[in-house]
Amino acid sequence: MASNPADRTGFGRGQAVPDESRALPATEEVKATTCYMCACRCGIKVHLKNGRIRYIEGNRDHPVNRGVLCAKGASGAMQHYSPARLTKPLKRVGERGSGEFEEIEWDEALALATGRLSEIRETDPRKLAFFTGRDQSQALTGWWAQMFGTPNYAAHGGFCSVNMAAAGLYTLGGAFWEFGEPDWDHSKYLLLFGVAEDHGSNPIKRGLAKLKARGAKILSINPIRTGYSAIADEWLGIRPGSDGLFILALIHELLSAGKVDLDFLAQTTNAPWLVIRDEGAADDGLFARDGDGNPLVWDRKAETLRPLAEACETPALKGEVTLPDGRKAVPSFELLARRCLDPAYAPEKVAERCGIEAATIRRIAAELAEVAFEQALVFDQPWTDWAGRRHNKMVGRPVSVHAMRGISAHSNGFHTCRILHLLQVLLGAIDTPGSFRYKPPYPKPAPPPVKPTGRPDQVKAGAPLPGPPLGFPRGPEDLLIDSEGRPQRIDKAFSWDAPLANHGMMHSVITNAYNGDPYPIDTLFMYMANMAWNSAMNTAGTMKMLSDKDPETGEYKIPHIIYADAYYSEMVAYADLVLPDTTYLERWDCMSLLDRPISEADGPADSIRRPVVAPDRDVRPFQDVLLDLGVRLGLPGFVAEGGAPKYPGGYADYLVNHERQPGVGSLAGWRGAGGKSAGLGAPNPAQLERYIENGCYWHQVLPPEHRYFRHVNRGYLDYAAEMKFIGAAEPVFLQLYCEDLQRFRLAARGHGEVRPPADKAERIEAYFDPLPLWYPPFEDEVTGAADYPLSALTQRPMSMYHSWGGQNAWLRQIMGANRLYVPRAVMAEAGLKDDDWAWVISRHDRVKARVRGMDGVSDKVVWTWNAIGKRAGAWNLAKDVPEATTGFLLNHVIDELLPARDDGYRYANADPVTGQAAWFDLRVRLEPAAPDEAALTSPFFEPVQRPRGLPEAAGELRYGAEFREPEDPA
Ligand code: SF4
């Protein structure tokens, strides 16, 4: 591999970088790329003067943001020039956590990493745990893990919003944000549930502006009225963890009034599919099928059974049917209706728990019905359905929804998210005009046909896994467990603890590795994951686990830690070997259709980042480092014949030339000879140049006939299959009733070859319900309401994203220290005044914070901004900055485990279906701090040292002065 860092970033490749400077002075130029100040991936233009970043503007042509730029995006210069940037590979010389390192050369760093990893791979690949944070190259990192042969891979989704993604993918074959969005141009009513302000930040702002301009109603359901909730037409301060109950009450009302879209249900969902009712049988609760596996429906007109493939025009949605073998079956819709019409879900019954009056619930249900059915949209757009039937019009239900982390980060989050999708499906508000719209390459089959790998027979020394580490189990036989039912991944994803852990369980890795449960590992390899601070629950415990030694051997309990990051985050001090990454403006990146693209509802889109400035430090893009390690380890796919690097030009080379299957690569635009193909085609050596010429994105707009009903739209499905978005042009029926969940439940009842151990069967039986299910968050059950009467939440400010934003010199001026926001009645009851210090006490620990009274918050909720509090000395900030002294981190009081069962076993503090971290289940009480305690946040950890190579933190920010012309006024 080339050793010149400039070569690795593309500057040394002789590539033509077009002059985008228009009529700028010769010293100035403009380069388009993609923002990475949060996860939204807006198009930006970076203005440079004398090779330095002068300012950043939004790219007005870009499909994601159309020129809109937020405070974070505009502050990219401060991210790039941050004094916290790492400057050279580091080897730990002090104790873990001390921040004592020596600088080493890349050759030594890569040799050290290769030595460790090579030994693991040749003996037991599972001993490597490779986890990445909010990285946007998971198509590469996941493939690397697969080729290495370890199942222990995941990114941050398990502790972010996997419930939202999993519920969407198992129910709709799509999901919010990257895989779908509201029909901003036509929707008349938007429900926003618990939205974090980073997932779709600028796109949501643009969308909300459109709704406001049209007079559409925006209803925010969120315990806290900040951000988008502040401009909503109506705000409902719901109690945390009760969203599913609230939505069930809406469904109860709609079903009671007959306000559901029966045609939509009959033709595009599994509502008419017959469910076997044979208590005790091995197929009880599964769909009745013909000999070819086709689900059966009852044709109420012809009074006969029909396989789904016959596209019955008049399938029954209710009534018991006798199957040919004499057993009974009912349409799944009848089971769902029975469940939701249960009096337990009447508005009066849920009002107290939700903190929303019954009359309000009834009114909202009536409003939804009125908009969906009395204000239906009718587009004069013919289209053909999956069975070849031609329709003259597209009829839409203009009710749309967006939700994210707020409703999903609970132990009941998966089912809550599913219930929300069921509401949309019942209204006929999936990919119809005015409702939720898929973003190609979605919809995919529900769930996508990818199974996780990592069973004992699939992990072999010195060999790759036969498939990806992450996927979508359809039943117990897809779990990654051994013959005794024991987890095979270090995080216990895809085990009986969390069978549908589609994004892994990064939040469990350190605890499990420390405990050697289910087995000890050798090396923890992480990328941009601040697990010693704001990405971990039980922060103090996590730091201890990272630095604890085995008293008998004197060795660290987690033997080796390799960490890659661009910045001196709190996690760096715990690494043995630090691989410094570049900033987002110094490297190639790719938002791929293979992973998490930037598609719009009107068509697929992907994008790149390209280096706009050359690194001035001895750092390398992590993706290049990963490719380099792949070569050094001899991983299949990374080396050509003879052992030479397959992608000698680094990540840029990989982006252009790597093919996942013939004709399918990282980027869909400008493929094939001359770059004339879209989606499919041979690698095109000039592909990146074409992207750069086009503002670093590719976007294909679908014809109007393919823009709605895509789950059952013949023309779209044929196109999607041709583009290899889906394996075959088969319809994606929406899964009101989730048969996959029932398969797990049957196993818990003793059926099938793969069954849960006796001590876990009851939990599987309880939570793998194929129908909508609401249960109180686990924390409600294990902590007494009398001792811990308040829910405690975090919100992400619009001006910051994770801990990266909290160290940015410009963004810190917006917020340098957080407060705990408290309902005024709770303040008065506790005898607290604004800016008093108080203890926030949970069953796990306590943290000291300054409080402030607030009106726009649910009556039993306290909250704070996320990731503002910093450890003193981290991020190369002065040790006495407000972030470290008066800022605080709520994570300190969240336990990563649930209390022990009688036998001592402790489950993760997570959703039992997906393993999503239940951050928002937290319950606390407040106590005023004593007068002599009112000075400094607590816990206050020993400041970390500034490692060699980082500059002393500047006292005064003078950035920008260098661009002033001599004649400019001072
Ligand atoms: S919303 Fe996110 S990606 Fe877009 S400009 Fe702001 S920080 Fe950048």
PDB file of N, CA, C and O in Angstrom, residues 91-92 96 107-129 144 148 150 462 520-525 555-556 558-563 575-577 579 629 632-633 635:
ATOM      1  N   LYS A  91       0.233   5.019  20.988  1.00  0.00           N
ATOM      2  CA  LYS A  91       0.313   3.753  21.737  1.00  0.00           C
ATOM      3  C   LYS A  91       0.266   4.105  23.219  1.00  0.00           C
ATOM      4  O   LYS A  91       0.988   4.999  23.672  1.00  0.00           O
ATOM      5  N   ARG A  92      -0.585   3.412  23.936  1.00  0.00           N
ATOM      6  CA  ARG A  92      -0.737   3.711  25.363  1.00  0.00           C
ATOM      7  C   ARG A  92       0.548   3.374  26.113  1.00  0.00           C
ATOM      8  O   ARG A  92       1.129   2.300  25.909  1.00  0.00           O
ATOM      9  N   ARG A  96      -4.709   2.501  31.447  1.00  0.00           N
ATOM     10  CA  ARG A  96      -5.905   2.852  30.686  1.00  0.00           C
ATOM     11  C   ARG A  96      -6.699   3.934  31.413  1.00  0.00           C
ATOM     12  O   ARG A  96      -6.908   3.842  32.627  1.00  0.00           O
ATOM     13  N   ASP A 107       3.302   2.595  10.268  1.00  0.00           N
ATOM     14  CA  ASP A 107       3.753   1.212  10.018  1.00  0.00           C
ATOM     15  C   ASP A 107       3.729   0.401  11.307  1.00  0.00           C
ATOM     16  O   ASP A 107       3.308  -0.756  11.320  1.00  0.00           O
ATOM     17  N   GLU A 108       4.176   1.027  12.382  1.00  0.00           N
ATOM     18  CA  GLU A 108       4.161   0.311  13.659  1.00  0.00           C
ATOM     19  C   GLU A 108       2.724   0.078  14.122  1.00  0.00           C
ATOM     20  O   GLU A 108       2.374  -1.011  14.595  1.00  0.00           O
ATOM     21  N   ALA A 109       1.893   1.100  13.974  1.00  0.00           N
ATOM     22  CA  ALA A 109       0.503   0.967  14.416  1.00  0.00           C
ATOM     23  C   ALA A 109      -0.207  -0.156  13.662  1.00  0.00           C
ATOM     24  O   ALA A 109      -0.885  -0.996  14.263  1.00  0.00           O
ATOM     25  N   LEU A 110      -0.030  -0.174  12.354  1.00  0.00           N
ATOM     26  CA  LEU A 110      -0.712  -1.199  11.558  1.00  0.00           C
ATOM     27  C   LEU A 110      -0.110  -2.579  11.799  1.00  0.00           C
ATOM     28  O   LEU A 110      -0.827  -3.587  11.779  1.00  0.00           O
ATOM     29  N   ALA A 111       1.186  -2.612  12.064  1.00  0.00           N
ATOM     30  CA  ALA A 111       1.806  -3.909  12.382  1.00  0.00           C
ATOM     31  C   ALA A 111       1.274  -4.442  13.714  1.00  0.00           C
ATOM     32  O   ALA A 111       0.992  -5.640  13.857  1.00  0.00           O
ATOM     33  N   LEU A 112       1.135  -3.546  14.682  1.00  0.00           N
ATOM     34  CA  LEU A 112       0.581  -3.974  15.979  1.00  0.00           C
ATOM     35  C   LEU A 112      -0.833  -4.514  15.813  1.00  0.00           C
ATOM     36  O   LEU A 112      -1.192  -5.574  16.336  1.00  0.00           O
ATOM     37  N   ALA A 113      -1.654  -3.756  15.082  1.00  0.00           N
ATOM     38  CA  ALA A 113      -3.040  -4.185  14.884  1.00  0.00           C
ATOM     39  C   ALA A 113      -3.087  -5.493  14.112  1.00  0.00           C
ATOM     40  O   ALA A 113      -3.827  -6.424  14.468  1.00  0.00           O
ATOM     41  N   THR A 114      -2.277  -5.603  13.090  1.00  0.00           N
ATOM     42  CA  THR A 114      -2.283  -6.818  12.268  1.00  0.00           C
ATOM     43  C   THR A 114      -1.846  -8.032  13.084  1.00  0.00           C
ATOM     44  O   THR A 114      -2.437  -9.117  12.967  1.00  0.00           O
ATOM     45  N   GLY A 115      -0.828  -7.848  13.907  1.00  0.00           N
ATOM     46  CA  GLY A 115      -0.364  -8.970  14.732  1.00  0.00           C
ATOM     47  C   GLY A 115      -1.464  -9.508  15.621  1.00  0.00           C
ATOM     48  O   GLY A 115      -1.713 -10.716  15.692  1.00  0.00           O
ATOM     49  N   ARG A 116      -2.149  -8.618  16.262  1.00  0.00           N
ATOM     50  CA  ARG A 116      -3.233  -9.009  17.164  1.00  0.00           C
ATOM     51  C   ARG A 116      -4.355  -9.700  16.390  1.00  0.00           C
ATOM     52  O   ARG A 116      -4.813 -10.786  16.718  1.00  0.00           O
ATOM     53  N   LEU A 117      -4.807  -8.994  15.323  1.00  0.00           N
ATOM     54  CA  LEU A 117      -5.974  -9.479  14.585  1.00  0.00           C
ATOM     55  C   LEU A 117      -5.666 -10.786  13.863  1.00  0.00           C
ATOM     56  O   LEU A 117      -6.521 -11.673  13.761  1.00  0.00           O
ATOM     57  N   SER A 118      -4.462 -10.899  13.377  1.00  0.00           N
ATOM     58  CA  SER A 118      -4.095 -12.101  12.647  1.00  0.00           C
ATOM     59  C   SER A 118      -4.148 -13.330  13.560  1.00  0.00           C
ATOM     60  O   SER A 118      -4.680 -14.377  13.201  1.00  0.00           O
ATOM     61  N   GLU A 119      -3.634 -13.162  14.769  1.00  0.00           N
ATOM     62  CA  GLU A 119      -3.658 -14.287  15.715  1.00  0.00           C
ATOM     63  C   GLU A 119      -5.106 -14.685  16.041  1.00  0.00           C
ATOM     64  O   GLU A 119      -5.430 -15.863  16.110  1.00  0.00           O
ATOM     65  N   ILE A 120      -5.946 -13.685  16.228  1.00  0.00           N
ATOM     66  CA  ILE A 120      -7.355 -13.982  16.535  1.00  0.00           C
ATOM     67  C   ILE A 120      -7.990 -14.739  15.372  1.00  0.00           C
ATOM     68  O   ILE A 120      -8.668 -15.744  15.552  1.00  0.00           O
ATOM     69  N   ARG A 121      -7.765 -14.219  14.171  1.00  0.00           N
ATOM     70  CA  ARG A 121      -8.447 -14.815  13.013  1.00  0.00           C
ATOM     71  C   ARG A 121      -8.020 -16.265  12.810  1.00  0.00           C
ATOM     72  O   ARG A 121      -8.823 -17.109  12.430  1.00  0.00           O
ATOM     73  N   GLU A 122      -6.757 -16.530  13.081  1.00  0.00           N
ATOM     74  CA  GLU A 122      -6.273 -17.895  12.846  1.00  0.00           C
ATOM     75  C   GLU A 122      -6.664 -18.859  13.957  1.00  0.00           C
ATOM     76  O   GLU A 122      -6.474 -20.069  13.819  1.00  0.00           O
ATOM     77  N   THR A 123      -7.172 -18.344  15.055  1.00  0.00           N
ATOM     78  CA  THR A 123      -7.564 -19.231  16.151  1.00  0.00           C
ATOM     79  C   THR A 123      -9.084 -19.221  16.371  1.00  0.00           C
ATOM     80  O   THR A 123      -9.755 -20.218  16.147  1.00  0.00           O
ATOM     81  N   ASP A 124      -9.629 -18.076  16.721  1.00  0.00           N
ATOM     82  CA  ASP A 124     -11.066 -17.993  16.971  1.00  0.00           C
ATOM     83  C   ASP A 124     -11.547 -16.579  16.626  1.00  0.00           C
ATOM     84  O   ASP A 124     -11.431 -15.657  17.444  1.00  0.00           O
ATOM     85  N   PRO A 125     -12.077 -16.394  15.409  1.00  0.00           N
ATOM     86  CA  PRO A 125     -12.455 -15.038  14.968  1.00  0.00           C
ATOM     87  C   PRO A 125     -13.456 -14.350  15.887  1.00  0.00           C
ATOM     88  O   PRO A 125     -13.554 -13.126  15.892  1.00  0.00           O
ATOM     89  N   ARG A 126     -14.206 -15.124  16.670  1.00  0.00           N
ATOM     90  CA  ARG A 126     -15.183 -14.502  17.570  1.00  0.00           C
ATOM     91  C   ARG A 126     -14.508 -13.643  18.642  1.00  0.00           C
ATOM     92  O   ARG A 126     -15.159 -12.834  19.291  1.00  0.00           O
ATOM     93  N   LYS A 127     -13.224 -13.857  18.846  1.00  0.00           N
ATOM     94  CA  LYS A 127     -12.532 -13.095  19.894  1.00  0.00           C
ATOM     95  C   LYS A 127     -12.280 -11.647  19.489  1.00  0.00           C
ATOM     96  O   LYS A 127     -11.723 -10.862  20.249  1.00  0.00           O
ATOM     97  N   LEU A 128     -12.652 -11.330  18.259  1.00  0.00           N
ATOM     98  CA  LEU A 128     -12.630  -9.919  17.852  1.00  0.00           C
ATOM     99  C   LEU A 128     -14.059  -9.379  17.922  1.00  0.00           C
ATOM    100  O   LEU A 128     -14.983  -9.926  17.300  1.00  0.00           O
ATOM    101  N   ALA A 129     -14.233  -8.301  18.670  1.00  0.00           N
ATOM    102  CA  ALA A 129     -15.501  -7.565  18.673  1.00  0.00           C
ATOM    103  C   ALA A 129     -15.262  -6.257  17.945  1.00  0.00           C
ATOM    104  O   ALA A 129     -14.509  -5.404  18.424  1.00  0.00           O
ATOM    105  N   TRP A 144     -16.207  -6.098   5.893  1.00  0.00           N
ATOM    106  CA  TRP A 144     -14.892  -6.394   6.473  1.00  0.00           C
ATOM    107  C   TRP A 144     -15.048  -7.433   7.594  1.00  0.00           C
ATOM    108  O   TRP A 144     -14.293  -8.407   7.668  1.00  0.00           O
ATOM    109  N   PHE A 148     -13.493 -11.077   7.732  1.00  0.00           N
ATOM    110  CA  PHE A 148     -12.616 -11.455   8.853  1.00  0.00           C
ATOM    111  C   PHE A 148     -13.116 -12.759   9.480  1.00  0.00           C
ATOM    112  O   PHE A 148     -12.324 -13.588   9.922  1.00  0.00           O
ATOM    113  N   THR A 150     -15.762 -12.735  11.936  1.00  0.00           N
ATOM    114  CA  THR A 150     -16.369 -12.582  13.258  1.00  0.00           C
ATOM    115  C   THR A 150     -17.848 -12.203  13.150  1.00  0.00           C
ATOM    116  O   THR A 150     -18.201 -11.340  12.346  1.00  0.00           O
ATOM    117  N   GLY A 462      -9.699 -18.678  10.431  1.00  0.00           N
ATOM    118  CA  GLY A 462      -9.053 -18.370   9.159  1.00  0.00           C
ATOM    119  C   GLY A 462      -9.989 -18.289   7.973  1.00  0.00           C
ATOM    120  O   GLY A 462      -9.537 -18.299   6.829  1.00  0.00           O
ATOM    121  N   PRO A 520     -15.138 -14.907  26.843  1.00  0.00           N
ATOM    122  CA  PRO A 520     -14.199 -13.780  26.832  1.00  0.00           C
ATOM    123  C   PRO A 520     -13.774 -13.439  25.407  1.00  0.00           C
ATOM    124  O   PRO A 520     -13.771 -14.318  24.541  1.00  0.00           O
ATOM    125  N   ILE A 521     -13.458 -12.196  25.187  1.00  0.00           N
ATOM    126  CA  ILE A 521     -12.898 -11.810  23.889  1.00  0.00           C
ATOM    127  C   ILE A 521     -11.435 -11.423  24.082  1.00  0.00           C
ATOM    128  O   ILE A 521     -10.960 -11.294  25.218  1.00  0.00           O
ATOM    129  N   ASP A 522     -10.772 -11.216  22.966  1.00  0.00           N
ATOM    130  CA  ASP A 522      -9.372 -10.786  23.032  1.00  0.00           C
ATOM    131  C   ASP A 522      -9.261  -9.281  22.749  1.00  0.00           C
ATOM    132  O   ASP A 522      -8.616  -8.551  23.472  1.00  0.00           O
ATOM    133  N   THR A 523      -9.924  -8.844  21.670  1.00  0.00           N
ATOM    134  CA  THR A 523      -9.743  -7.455  21.231  1.00  0.00           C
ATOM    135  C   THR A 523     -11.085  -6.791  20.953  1.00  0.00           C
ATOM    136  O   THR A 523     -11.938  -7.352  20.264  1.00  0.00           O
ATOM    137  N   LEU A 524     -11.207  -5.599  21.497  1.00  0.00           N
ATOM    138  CA  LEU A 524     -12.346  -4.736  21.216  1.00  0.00           C
ATOM    139  C   LEU A 524     -11.844  -3.671  20.245  1.00  0.00           C
ATOM    140  O   LEU A 524     -10.935  -2.903  20.578  1.00  0.00           O
ATOM    141  N   PHE A 525     -12.407  -3.664  19.040  1.00  0.00           N
ATOM    142  CA  PHE A 525     -11.967  -2.756  17.973  1.00  0.00           C
ATOM    143  C   PHE A 525     -13.160  -1.856  17.674  1.00  0.00           C
ATOM    144  O   PHE A 525     -14.209  -2.340  17.239  1.00  0.00           O
ATOM    145  N   GLU A 555      -3.668  -8.651  34.145  1.00  0.00           N
ATOM    146  CA  GLU A 555      -4.002  -8.215  32.784  1.00  0.00           C
ATOM    147  C   GLU A 555      -5.373  -7.545  32.793  1.00  0.00           C
ATOM    148  O   GLU A 555      -6.229  -7.843  33.633  1.00  0.00           O
ATOM    149  N   TYR A 556      -5.561  -6.644  31.829  1.00  0.00           N
ATOM    150  CA  TYR A 556      -6.879  -6.022  31.717  1.00  0.00           C
ATOM    151  C   TYR A 556      -7.942  -7.073  31.409  1.00  0.00           C
ATOM    152  O   TYR A 556      -7.695  -8.016  30.657  1.00  0.00           O
ATOM    153  N   ILE A 558     -10.602  -6.722  29.704  1.00  0.00           N
ATOM    154  CA  ILE A 558     -10.779  -6.692  28.245  1.00  0.00           C
ATOM    155  C   ILE A 558      -9.368  -6.504  27.699  1.00  0.00           C
ATOM    156  O   ILE A 558      -8.793  -5.417  27.749  1.00  0.00           O
ATOM    157  N   PRO A 559      -8.761  -7.586  27.219  1.00  0.00           N
ATOM    158  CA  PRO A 559      -7.299  -7.572  27.035  1.00  0.00           C
ATOM    159  C   PRO A 559      -6.765  -6.483  26.112  1.00  0.00           C
ATOM    160  O   PRO A 559      -5.753  -5.864  26.418  1.00  0.00           O
ATOM    161  N   HIS A 560      -7.408  -6.254  24.965  1.00  0.00           N
ATOM    162  CA  HIS A 560      -6.845  -5.297  24.001  1.00  0.00           C
ATOM    163  C   HIS A 560      -7.957  -4.409  23.447  1.00  0.00           C
ATOM    164  O   HIS A 560      -9.041  -4.894  23.127  1.00  0.00           O
ATOM    165  N   ILE A 561      -7.653  -3.129  23.337  1.00  0.00           N
ATOM    166  CA  ILE A 561      -8.621  -2.187  22.781  1.00  0.00           C
ATOM    167  C   ILE A 561      -7.934  -1.358  21.700  1.00  0.00           C
ATOM    168  O   ILE A 561      -6.920  -0.686  21.960  1.00  0.00           O
ATOM    169  N   ILE A 562      -8.477  -1.458  20.494  1.00  0.00           N
ATOM    170  CA  ILE A 562      -8.017  -0.614  19.379  1.00  0.00           C
ATOM    171  C   ILE A 562      -9.149   0.352  19.074  1.00  0.00           C
ATOM    172  O   ILE A 562     -10.318  -0.053  18.980  1.00  0.00           O
ATOM    173  N   TYR A 563      -8.806   1.614  18.918  1.00  0.00           N
ATOM    174  CA  TYR A 563      -9.876   2.594  18.714  1.00  0.00           C
ATOM    175  C   TYR A 563      -9.483   3.580  17.613  1.00  0.00           C
ATOM    176  O   TYR A 563      -8.344   4.075  17.589  1.00  0.00           O
ATOM    177  N   ALA A 575      -8.006   3.381  25.080  1.00  0.00           N
ATOM    178  CA  ALA A 575      -7.492   2.519  24.017  1.00  0.00           C
ATOM    179  C   ALA A 575      -6.027   2.196  24.264  1.00  0.00           C
ATOM    180  O   ALA A 575      -5.281   2.987  24.842  1.00  0.00           O
ATOM    181  N   ASP A 576      -5.619   1.027  23.800  1.00  0.00           N
ATOM    182  CA  ASP A 576      -4.203   0.671  23.821  1.00  0.00           C
ATOM    183  C   ASP A 576      -3.516   1.188  22.563  1.00  0.00           C
ATOM    184  O   ASP A 576      -2.326   1.484  22.573  1.00  0.00           O
ATOM    185  N   LEU A 577      -4.293   1.218  21.502  1.00  0.00           N
ATOM    186  CA  LEU A 577      -3.769   1.663  20.215  1.00  0.00           C
ATOM    187  C   LEU A 577      -4.814   2.571  19.582  1.00  0.00           C
ATOM    188  O   LEU A 577      -5.988   2.194  19.473  1.00  0.00           O
ATOM    189  N   LEU A 579      -5.931   4.801  16.279  1.00  0.00           N
ATOM    190  CA  LEU A 579      -5.724   5.025  14.854  1.00  0.00           C
ATOM    191  C   LEU A 579      -6.453   6.318  14.485  1.00  0.00           C
ATOM    192  O   LEU A 579      -7.683   6.346  14.438  1.00  0.00           O
ATOM    193  N   LEU A 629      -5.730  -2.972   6.444  1.00  0.00           N
ATOM    194  CA  LEU A 629      -5.697  -4.120   7.369  1.00  0.00           C
ATOM    195  C   LEU A 629      -6.212  -5.381   6.668  1.00  0.00           C
ATOM    196  O   LEU A 629      -5.700  -6.486   6.902  1.00  0.00           O
ATOM    197  N   ARG A 632      -3.319  -6.700   4.758  1.00  0.00           N
ATOM    198  CA  ARG A 632      -2.289  -7.266   5.649  1.00  0.00           C
ATOM    199  C   ARG A 632      -2.744  -8.596   6.256  1.00  0.00           C
ATOM    200  O   ARG A 632      -1.930  -9.477   6.524  1.00  0.00           O
ATOM    201  N   LEU A 633      -4.061  -8.724   6.459  1.00  0.00           N
ATOM    202  CA  LEU A 633      -4.596  -9.961   7.026  1.00  0.00           C
ATOM    203  C   LEU A 633      -4.905 -10.996   5.950  1.00  0.00           C
ATOM    204  O   LEU A 633      -5.271 -12.125   6.253  1.00  0.00           O
ATOM    205  N   LEU A 635      -7.444 -10.913   3.828  1.00  0.00           N
ATOM    206  CA  LEU A 635      -8.873 -11.237   3.804  1.00  0.00           C
ATOM    207  C   LEU A 635      -9.372 -11.404   2.376  1.00  0.00           C
ATOM    208  O   LEU A 635      -9.005 -10.625   1.491  1.00  0.00           O
TER     209      LEU A 635
END
